[in-house]
Coordinates of C-alpha atoms in Angstrom, one line a residue:
M1 CA 120.4 63.5 115.8
I2 CA 117.9 66.4 116.3
L3 CA 120.2 68.3 118.7
D4 CA 123.2 67.8 116.5
S5 CA 121.3 68.9 113.4
L6 CA 120.1 72.1 115.2
R7 CA 123.4 72.9 116.5
Y8 CA 124.9 72.3 113.1
W9 CA 122.5 74.6 111.2
L10 CA 122.9 77.1 114.0
T11 CA 126.7 77.4 114.1
H12 CA 127.6 76.6 110.5
M13 CA 124.6 77.8 108.5
H14 CA 123.9 80.8 110.8
V15 CA 120.2 79.9 111.0
D16 CA 118.5 82.1 113.8
G17 CA 115.3 79.9 114.5
F18 CA 113.5 76.9 113.6
R19 CA 109.9 76.0 112.9
F20 CA 108.9 72.5 113.8
D21 CA 106.1 71.2 111.4
L22 CA 103.7 68.7 113.4
A23 CA 105.8 69.5 116.5
S24 CA 103.4 67.6 118.8
V25 CA 105.1 64.3 117.6
L26 CA 108.0 65.4 119.7
V27 CA 105.9 64.9 122.8
R28 CA 104.8 61.5 122.2
D29 CA 106.4 58.3 123.9
G30 CA 107.4 55.3 121.9
T31 CA 103.7 54.1 122.3
G32 CA 102.4 57.3 120.9
A33 CA 101.1 58.5 124.0
P34 CA 101.6 62.4 124.9
L35 CA 104.3 62.8 127.6
P36 CA 103.8 65.7 130.1
N37 CA 107.5 66.5 130.2
P38 CA 108.9 65.3 126.9
P39 CA 112.8 64.8 126.9
I40 CA 113.6 66.1 123.5
I41 CA 111.7 69.3 124.1
W42 CA 113.5 70.0 127.3
D43 CA 116.9 69.0 125.8
I44 CA 116.3 71.4 122.9
E45 CA 115.4 74.1 125.4
S46 CA 118.2 73.5 127.8
D47 CA 121.0 73.2 125.2
P48 CA 123.5 75.9 125.8
V49 CA 124.4 76.1 122.1
L50 CA 120.7 76.7 121.1
A51 CA 120.0 79.2 124.0
G52 CA 118.2 82.3 122.7
T53 CA 117.3 80.7 119.3
K54 CA 113.8 81.0 118.0
M55 CA 111.7 77.8 118.4
I56 CA 108.5 77.9 116.9
A57 CA 106.2 74.8 117.2
E58 CA 103.3 74.0 114.9
A59 CA 101.4 72.6 117.9
W60 CA 99.5 69.7 116.4
D61 CA 100.3 66.6 114.6
A62 CA 98.7 64.2 112.0
A63 CA 97.4 61.8 114.5
G64 CA 95.3 64.4 116.2
L65 CA 97.1 65.7 119.0
Y66 CA 96.2 69.4 119.2
Q67 CA 98.3 71.5 121.6
V68 CA 97.7 75.1 120.4
G69 CA 97.6 77.2 123.6
S70 CA 99.2 74.4 125.8
F71 CA 102.5 73.3 123.9
V72 CA 104.9 72.4 126.6
G73 CA 108.2 74.2 127.1
D74 CA 109.3 77.8 128.4
S75 CA 110.9 79.0 125.5
W76 CA 108.8 77.7 122.5
H77 CA 106.4 79.8 120.5
E78 CA 103.5 78.4 118.7
W79 CA 102.2 78.7 115.2
N80 CA 98.6 80.0 115.5
G81 CA 96.7 78.3 112.7
R82 CA 93.5 79.4 113.7
F83 CA 94.7 83.1 113.1
R84 CA 95.6 81.9 109.5
D85 CA 92.2 80.1 109.0
D86 CA 89.9 82.7 110.4
A87 CA 92.0 85.4 108.4
R88 CA 91.5 83.6 105.1
R89 CA 87.7 82.9 105.7
F90 CA 87.2 86.7 106.4
L91 CA 89.3 87.7 103.3
K92 CA 87.2 85.1 101.1
G93 CA 84.1 86.8 102.5
D94 CA 82.7 83.9 104.3
R95 CA 79.7 84.9 106.6
G96 CA 80.1 85.1 110.4
T97 CA 83.7 85.8 110.3
V98 CA 84.2 89.3 111.7
S99 CA 84.0 88.3 115.3
K100 CA 86.4 85.3 114.6
L101 CA 88.9 87.7 113.1
A102 CA 88.6 90.3 115.7
T103 CA 89.4 87.5 118.3
R104 CA 92.5 86.5 116.4
L105 CA 93.7 90.3 116.1
L106 CA 93.2 90.6 119.9
G107 CA 95.8 87.8 120.3
S108 CA 93.5 84.9 120.4
P109 CA 92.5 85.3 124.1
D110 CA 90.2 82.2 123.7
I111 CA 93.2 80.1 123.1
Y112 CA 96.1 81.9 124.8
G113 CA 94.2 83.9 127.6
H114 CA 94.8 81.6 130.5
K115 CA 97.0 82.7 133.4
E116 CA 99.9 80.1 132.7
R117 CA 100.4 81.6 129.1
D118 CA 102.8 84.3 128.2
P119 CA 101.3 86.3 125.3
N120 CA 104.7 86.7 123.8
K121 CA 104.9 82.9 123.0
V122 CA 102.4 83.3 120.0
S123 CA 103.6 83.2 116.4
I124 CA 101.0 84.3 113.8
S125 CA 101.0 82.2 110.8

């Protein structure tokens, strides 16, 4: 159903990308445990109709799984909620926020700076 819906919106409604709120729920198995290679993520990624479509994951879920900086998938981008939160705190004038904002403006290397991570996979919220 997920793939059929995405294909429909892409081909009939001309949507050019999708943001998945609470996307980490898609990596869980039937018992709720996170999977290292979740089938639906790879099915979306390998679907020929969806090839080249922007996929943005809000890489956390309501059950506490937080995958920002480590969301699975080769073509998925991640919503950087920490950028949003730190920018908001800075703009409100909260103390101690200058260095946090600077880190976010540098591309959040504390989150995305590991060797396996392509810096182009980050989306600022």
